[in-house]
Amino acid sequence: MGRMNDIFPKFFRDPKVPPELRDEFLFEITLSNCRRVKVVSWLMIIVVLTYLVVDFITIRRAGTLVVADMWLILLGMRSFAIAVCGLFLWMLGPLQNNEDVSPMHYWLWKVFILFALVYTAMITCYTFPLKMSLAPVYIFLLGPSVFFAMTFRQAATLFVTGIIAIAGWLHLFVPSAIPIGHQILNVSILSAVALVIAQTSYVSSFKAFMNKRVIEQKNIQLENARAVAEKASEAKSEFLATVSHEIRTPMNAILGMTEITLHTPLSSEQRDYIGAAREAALNLLDIINDILDFSRIEARGIRLIPVHFDLPAVMHSAATTIRLQAEQKGVELVVDIMSGTPRFLKGDPGRLRQIFINLLNNALKFTDSGTIRVTAGPWRPKEAEQGRPVGIRFSVKDTGTGIPKKKLQSIFQAFSQADGSSSRSYGGSGLGLSISRNLVEAMGGTIRVESRPGKGSEFIFTARFGEGDGKRATEADVMSASWNVPLPVKPSRVLLVDDNPLNVKVEKLHLDRMGMDVTTAESGTEALMLLAEEDFDLVLMDLEMPGMDGHETTRRIRNGEGVGSPVRQPDVPVLAVTAHALSDVRIKCENEGMNGFVTKPASFGDLGAAMRRILGGNWQHLPISKKETPDEAPVLDIVHAASNLGVSQAEIRHLVPNAMSEIRLKLDLTEKAVQTGTLREVAIQTHTLKSVTASIGAEAARRAAVRLENAARREDAGLCRERSVQLKKEVGRLEVAVNAL
């Protein structure tokens, strides 16, 4: 019983509105109730007009004078009701928005409900002797409790007023001979029910309001959190861009100088030291690149740049980057393209190559012997995608240590490795596979891994591409660009703009090696002055310089502005060479009219490839300087071979006979493969041949083997036949030199 006493007071107690929300809740209730009053007012006008017609018909049928007088009174009552409803509609106003609510509205809806109830009670009781029904009163007792949101006190006041009004009107209008006690009892019971309904409705309105406020507050919190996260992401991107720039600037000098030093006369010990320093710098650069890529993926800042490209060239180019390391470990590297695979595609070859390099590096890291096989084949997606109708399935399979089954699900997560000790044992940031997964998904494909511990792993991924056009495909730089291999860049006048003396020294050495006529400028102002006086074929533009930076300098060049006098060539090609590596900077450079973008540290090959895309050049018809013509390269340089291998000249002479036997065998197999058109076999044999010739210092034959291998990897049968003849000629010259020892 005590529990029931606790429940009832709680039920009839109005919910407590938080003080800070009280005014807002009152405003919401007022606006809602006033809008409903407008609806009820129009409804009352329609109902009253309808009752006028019904009353007229009813009274006319009665045909008595008393009833006729009653109709006139009803006409007056109902006309009064219509006028009052119209007055309320006018006072309420349009209520289109929050500004239409005034303090008057807070009491206006309460007055209307009281008026409607008292009026309904009066006219119903007046017609009770004729109709013997209080139905309209019942409706107006229940209606407000359901239709309006009222506190318990407001509802109780309303219903007590209603009961008193009905009782009074019944005693006034109903003859004493007609019993009305049970009618008052019914109204009282109905009022109690309506009071319960009103309280339930009010509590529901309160809960709806609070839920709305909670949702709004959560949305505001989420929006604020999103804004904070975006600001933090922007700050992180700016920080990474700054750190990247500050690290890459000295790295450019370190890598450039070590690359240059490695191609000067060095002792074996010195070469090892410089090589180790360069390898460490490259590893650091790889980690920086991985972190930047991962950051861009997190911020959804990576975009694919679709171009027409040669798929086999991209695959062989990626394989070339790890081929030397694979040979040193005794691991065979095989690239296999299945029949039916289109050669030319439209997509982002740079990102595809990045996926291959990540997977190949991962495979080589955990493979000490055996084979790494890269495969491409046709794939038919279940659903077609507009603009990318071509599907390709790729695979990188190794015979390494494999991955435990429990690690297969987490292998693509950021900073995850197959073994907790892998990072310490093998190196790496643990981001390569995560980056690859995101790039594959951006290409419309999926990636998965199949592995058995001790048996090896196979990474399989799919990607979507557009249909490629061989005529529009950019020629792939499948020949490794190194200090000893001339780059096919047209000799040109180049203006090098950079304020860092070390960067200028490194880049000028690269440009001199390419045969360029180089002029340097230490600032954007000096560059504009030179461009106003002279013509250049290309401007290499650093972006971060004191005073006028590279962006402003380029804008002035494109506008024809100079310092004192206008520039002579507003459309001169500009190649950005910068330590910035974020895509936002690259896009900004494109929008400013720059023709290319190279990230520092820019190697000899990177710089040459970017310049070649602007200035032109041809691998087959390359104007090679006399010093580096294959015919005039050393036929047999035992001294150089001994220095490179760190052994004595006597040991090299001892190796020569066995090496020559291997060279003759590989040459014979190469010629047969060329004759039968088996270009893959040509590439395999010449790859071995170049290693053997290099081991004894047969530079001319090595270069001829390199050129033939490149032709085979491009699947150019005609060029293979031409270069096979050259290779045979160089091997013949080598035999003469060997016999002369």
Short mmCIF file of C-alpha atoms in Angstrom, two decimals, residues 124-393:
data_model
loop_
_atom_site.label_atom_id
_atom_site.label_comp_id
_atom_site.label_asym_id
_atom_site.label_seq_id
_atom_site.Cartn_x
_atom_site.Cartn_y
_atom_site.Cartn_z
CA THR A 124 -24.44 21.45 -24.89
CA CYS A 125 -26.31 21.94 -21.67
CA TYR A 126 -28.67 24.45 -23.37
CA THR A 127 -29.60 21.86 -26.01
CA PHE A 128 -29.64 18.94 -23.55
CA PRO A 129 -33.44 18.98 -23.10
CA LEU A 130 -33.79 18.65 -26.85
CA LYS A 131 -30.96 16.20 -27.63
CA MET A 132 -30.48 14.50 -24.23
CA SER A 133 -26.72 14.17 -24.95
CA LEU A 134 -23.48 15.65 -23.55
CA ALA A 135 -21.26 14.09 -26.28
CA PRO A 136 -19.57 17.38 -27.34
CA VAL A 137 -18.53 17.97 -23.73
CA TYR A 138 -16.92 14.55 -23.55
CA ILE A 139 -14.95 15.33 -26.69
CA PHE A 140 -13.73 18.65 -25.29
CA LEU A 141 -12.74 17.03 -22.02
CA LEU A 142 -10.64 14.34 -23.66
CA GLY A 143 -9.41 16.38 -26.63
CA PRO A 144 -7.18 18.92 -24.87
CA SER A 145 -5.54 16.25 -22.73
CA VAL A 146 -4.44 14.40 -25.85
CA PHE A 147 -3.88 17.31 -28.22
CA PHE A 148 -2.13 19.82 -25.93
CA ALA A 149 0.86 19.58 -23.59
CA MET A 150 -0.20 20.74 -20.12
CA THR A 151 1.23 20.49 -16.66
CA PHE A 152 -0.74 18.59 -14.02
CA ARG A 153 -1.84 21.87 -12.41
CA GLN A 154 -3.00 23.32 -15.73
CA ALA A 155 -4.93 20.15 -16.61
CA ALA A 156 -6.51 19.93 -13.12
CA THR A 157 -7.57 23.58 -13.31
CA LEU A 158 -9.09 23.01 -16.72
CA PHE A 159 -11.06 19.94 -15.78
CA VAL A 160 -12.31 21.32 -12.44
CA THR A 161 -13.47 24.40 -14.34
CA GLY A 162 -15.15 22.12 -16.87
CA ILE A 163 -17.01 20.12 -14.19
CA ILE A 164 -18.19 23.28 -12.44
CA ALA A 165 -19.30 24.81 -15.74
CA ILE A 166 -21.24 21.73 -16.78
CA ALA A 167 -22.89 21.36 -13.39
CA GLY A 168 -23.87 25.02 -13.37
CA TRP A 169 -25.21 25.06 -16.93
CA LEU A 170 -27.16 21.85 -16.36
CA HIS A 171 -28.86 23.30 -13.27
CA LEU A 172 -29.58 26.49 -15.20
CA PHE A 173 -30.92 25.05 -18.46
CA VAL A 174 -32.28 21.59 -17.58
CA PRO A 175 -35.68 21.28 -15.93
CA SER A 176 -35.66 19.72 -12.48
CA ALA A 177 -37.78 16.86 -13.76
CA ILE A 178 -34.85 15.55 -15.84
CA PRO A 179 -32.26 13.68 -13.72
CA ILE A 180 -28.71 14.99 -14.24
CA GLY A 181 -26.78 13.37 -11.41
CA HIS A 182 -25.42 10.51 -13.48
CA GLN A 183 -24.37 13.00 -16.20
CA ILE A 184 -22.26 14.94 -13.69
CA LEU A 185 -20.81 11.65 -12.44
CA ASN A 186 -19.86 10.66 -15.99
CA VAL A 187 -18.19 14.02 -16.56
CA SER A 188 -16.25 13.66 -13.31
CA ILE A 189 -15.02 10.18 -14.19
CA LEU A 190 -14.12 11.31 -17.69
CA SER A 191 -12.25 14.31 -16.28
CA ALA A 192 -10.18 12.01 -14.06
CA VAL A 193 -9.30 9.85 -17.09
CA ALA A 194 -8.46 12.97 -19.09
CA LEU A 195 -6.23 14.16 -16.25
CA VAL A 196 -4.22 10.92 -16.42
CA ILE A 197 -3.98 11.22 -20.20
CA ALA A 198 -2.89 14.86 -19.91
CA GLN A 199 -0.14 13.98 -17.45
CA THR A 200 1.08 11.14 -19.67
CA SER A 201 1.05 13.41 -22.71
CA TYR A 202 2.99 16.11 -20.86
CA VAL A 203 5.63 13.67 -19.65
CA SER A 204 5.97 12.35 -23.23
CA SER A 205 6.43 15.90 -24.50
CA PHE A 206 9.07 16.51 -21.87
CA LYS A 207 10.93 13.31 -22.78
CA ALA A 208 10.75 14.17 -26.48
CA PHE A 209 12.15 17.62 -25.75
CA MET A 210 14.97 16.27 -23.59
CA ASN A 211 15.82 13.58 -26.15
CA LYS A 212 15.94 16.26 -28.83
CA ARG A 213 18.20 18.39 -26.65
CA VAL A 214 20.46 15.43 -25.89
CA ILE A 215 20.72 14.61 -29.58
CA GLU A 216 21.42 18.26 -30.40
CA GLN A 217 24.06 18.45 -27.70
CA LYS A 218 25.62 15.23 -28.93
CA ASN A 219 25.62 16.58 -32.47
CA ILE A 220 27.24 19.79 -31.25
CA GLN A 221 29.81 17.77 -29.33
CA LEU A 222 30.46 15.61 -32.38
CA GLU A 223 30.73 18.69 -34.58
CA ASN A 224 33.13 20.28 -32.12
CA ALA A 225 35.10 17.05 -31.90
CA ARG A 226 35.19 16.85 -35.70
CA ALA A 227 36.39 20.45 -35.91
CA VAL A 228 39.07 19.74 -33.29
CA ALA A 229 40.08 16.57 -35.15
CA GLU A 230 40.24 18.43 -38.45
CA LYS A 231 42.30 21.18 -36.87
CA ALA A 232 44.58 18.57 -35.32
CA SER A 233 44.84 16.81 -38.69
CA GLU A 234 45.72 20.09 -40.36
CA ALA A 235 48.28 20.80 -37.67
CA LYS A 236 49.69 17.30 -38.10
CA SER A 237 49.87 17.74 -41.87
CA GLU A 238 51.61 21.09 -41.46
CA PHE A 239 53.99 19.56 -38.94
CA LEU A 240 54.75 16.61 -41.22
CA ALA A 241 55.26 18.94 -44.17
CA THR A 242 57.68 21.05 -42.14
CA VAL A 243 59.53 18.05 -40.73
CA SER A 244 59.65 16.44 -44.16
CA HIS A 245 61.05 19.61 -45.69
CA GLU A 246 63.64 20.07 -42.95
CA ILE A 247 64.77 16.42 -43.17
CA ARG A 248 64.76 16.18 -46.95
CA THR A 249 66.89 19.29 -47.45
CA PRO A 250 70.02 17.84 -45.74
CA MET A 251 69.11 14.37 -47.06
CA ASN A 252 69.35 15.76 -50.57
CA ALA A 253 72.95 16.74 -49.90
CA ILE A 254 73.78 13.45 -48.14
CA LEU A 255 72.37 11.20 -50.87
CA GLY A 256 73.63 13.41 -53.68
CA MET A 257 77.17 13.59 -52.37
CA THR A 258 77.35 9.88 -51.55
CA GLU A 259 76.05 9.03 -55.03
CA ILE A 260 78.67 11.28 -56.59
CA THR A 261 81.43 9.96 -54.31
CA LEU A 262 80.61 6.33 -55.16
CA HIS A 263 81.45 7.10 -58.78
CA THR A 264 84.89 8.41 -58.03
CA PRO A 265 88.03 6.29 -57.49
CA LEU A 266 87.73 4.72 -54.02
CA SER A 267 89.36 1.91 -52.16
CA SER A 268 87.24 -1.14 -51.38
CA GLU A 269 86.99 -0.13 -47.72
CA GLN A 270 85.99 3.43 -48.54
CA ARG A 271 83.38 2.18 -51.00
CA ASP A 272 81.88 -0.02 -48.30
CA TYR A 273 81.71 2.86 -45.83
CA ILE A 274 80.08 5.27 -48.32
CA GLY A 275 77.70 2.53 -49.53
CA ALA A 276 76.61 1.77 -45.97
CA ALA A 277 75.98 5.47 -45.28
CA ARG A 278 73.94 5.80 -48.47
CA GLU A 279 71.93 2.66 -47.67
CA ALA A 280 71.13 4.02 -44.19
CA ALA A 281 70.02 7.34 -45.68
CA LEU A 282 67.79 5.57 -48.19
CA ASN A 283 66.23 3.49 -45.42
CA LEU A 284 65.50 6.67 -43.47
CA LEU A 285 63.97 8.22 -46.58
CA ASP A 286 61.74 5.14 -47.03
CA ILE A 287 60.46 5.51 -43.47
CA ILE A 288 59.74 9.21 -44.03
CA ASN A 289 57.85 8.40 -47.23
CA ASP A 290 55.81 5.68 -45.50
CA ILE A 291 54.81 8.01 -42.68
CA LEU A 292 53.81 10.75 -45.12
CA ASP A 293 51.79 8.34 -47.24
CA PHE A 294 50.06 6.91 -44.18
CA SER A 295 49.24 10.42 -42.98
CA ARG A 296 47.79 11.32 -46.39
CA ILE A 297 45.68 8.15 -46.40
CA GLU A 298 44.40 8.92 -42.89
CA ALA A 299 43.40 12.38 -44.08
CA ARG A 300 42.03 10.95 -47.34
CA GLY A 301 44.51 13.14 -49.13
CA ILE A 302 45.86 10.57 -51.60
CA ARG A 303 44.46 10.89 -55.09
CA LEU A 304 45.06 8.69 -58.10
CA ILE A 305 46.36 10.39 -61.23
CA PRO A 306 45.09 8.41 -64.24
CA VAL A 307 47.39 8.27 -67.28
CA HIS A 308 47.92 5.76 -70.07
CA PHE A 309 50.77 3.41 -69.22
CA ASP A 310 52.55 0.20 -70.19
CA LEU A 311 51.78 -2.52 -67.59
CA PRO A 312 54.78 -4.81 -68.31
CA ALA A 313 57.13 -1.83 -68.10
CA VAL A 314 55.74 -0.83 -64.69
CA MET A 315 56.08 -4.39 -63.35
CA HIS A 316 59.64 -4.78 -64.62
CA SER A 317 60.53 -1.34 -63.32
CA ALA A 318 59.33 -2.31 -59.83
CA ALA A 319 61.20 -5.62 -60.02
CA THR A 320 64.38 -3.82 -61.05
CA THR A 321 64.46 -1.91 -57.75
CA ILE A 322 65.05 -5.11 -55.73
CA ARG A 323 66.76 -7.26 -58.35
CA LEU A 324 70.28 -6.51 -57.12
CA GLN A 325 69.37 -7.31 -53.51
CA ALA A 326 67.67 -10.50 -54.67
CA GLU A 327 70.78 -11.56 -56.56
CA GLN A 328 72.94 -10.89 -53.51
CA LYS A 329 70.70 -13.18 -51.44
CA GLY A 330 70.53 -15.82 -54.18
CA VAL A 331 66.80 -15.33 -54.69
CA GLU A 332 65.40 -15.65 -58.21
CA LEU A 333 63.03 -12.88 -59.23
CA VAL A 334 60.49 -13.75 -61.94
CA VAL A 335 57.93 -11.47 -63.62
CA ASP A 336 55.15 -13.37 -65.39
CA ILE A 337 52.33 -11.80 -67.39
CA MET A 338 49.55 -14.24 -68.32
CA SER A 339 48.02 -14.38 -71.76
CA GLY A 340 44.94 -12.22 -72.19
CA THR A 341 46.32 -9.47 -69.96
CA PRO A 342 46.07 -6.09 -71.71
CA ARG A 343 49.44 -4.40 -72.11
CA PHE A 344 48.24 -0.81 -72.00
CA LEU A 345 45.99 0.48 -69.22
CA LYS A 346 44.76 3.81 -67.88
CA GLY A 347 45.37 4.36 -64.19
CA ASP A 348 48.04 5.55 -61.79
CA PRO A 349 51.26 3.69 -62.63
CA GLY A 350 53.17 5.40 -59.82
CA ARG A 351 50.81 4.10 -57.14
CA LEU A 352 50.67 0.65 -58.77
CA ARG A 353 54.46 0.55 -58.78
CA GLN A 354 54.44 1.59 -55.12
CA ILE A 355 52.21 -1.39 -54.26
CA PHE A 356 54.55 -3.75 -56.12
CA ILE A 357 57.64 -2.32 -54.42
CA ASN A 358 56.03 -2.63 -50.98
CA LEU A 359 55.05 -6.25 -51.60
CA LEU A 360 58.37 -7.12 -53.25
CA ASN A 361 60.38 -5.58 -50.43
CA ASN A 362 58.25 -7.47 -47.94
CA ALA A 363 58.75 -10.73 -49.84
CA LEU A 364 62.52 -10.24 -50.15
CA LYS A 365 62.79 -9.31 -46.49
CA PHE A 366 61.51 -12.74 -45.40
CA THR A 367 62.95 -14.85 -48.23
CA ASP A 368 66.53 -16.11 -47.97
CA SER A 369 66.44 -18.55 -50.88
CA GLY A 370 64.14 -19.75 -53.62
CA THR A 371 61.95 -17.60 -55.83
CA ILE A 372 59.83 -14.48 -55.77
CA ARG A 373 57.29 -14.50 -58.57
CA VAL A 374 55.26 -11.47 -59.69
CA THR A 375 52.20 -12.35 -61.79
CA ALA A 376 49.51 -10.37 -63.59
CA GLY A 377 46.41 -11.80 -65.21
CA PRO A 378 42.91 -10.80 -66.32
CA TRP A 379 40.17 -10.46 -63.68
CA ARG A 380 36.47 -10.03 -64.26
CA PRO A 381 34.77 -7.97 -61.54
CA LYS A 382 31.24 -9.02 -60.58
CA GLU A 383 29.98 -5.48 -61.07
CA ALA A 384 31.16 -3.13 -63.80
CA GLU A 385 32.40 0.33 -62.88
CA GLN A 386 32.04 3.27 -65.20
CA GLY A 387 35.40 4.58 -66.36
CA ARG A 388 37.31 1.53 -65.08
CA PRO A 389 36.03 -1.48 -67.00
CA VAL A 390 39.31 -3.45 -67.03
CA GLY A 391 40.12 -5.72 -64.08
CA ILE A 392 43.59 -7.12 -63.39
CA ARG A 393 44.57 -9.71 -60.78
#
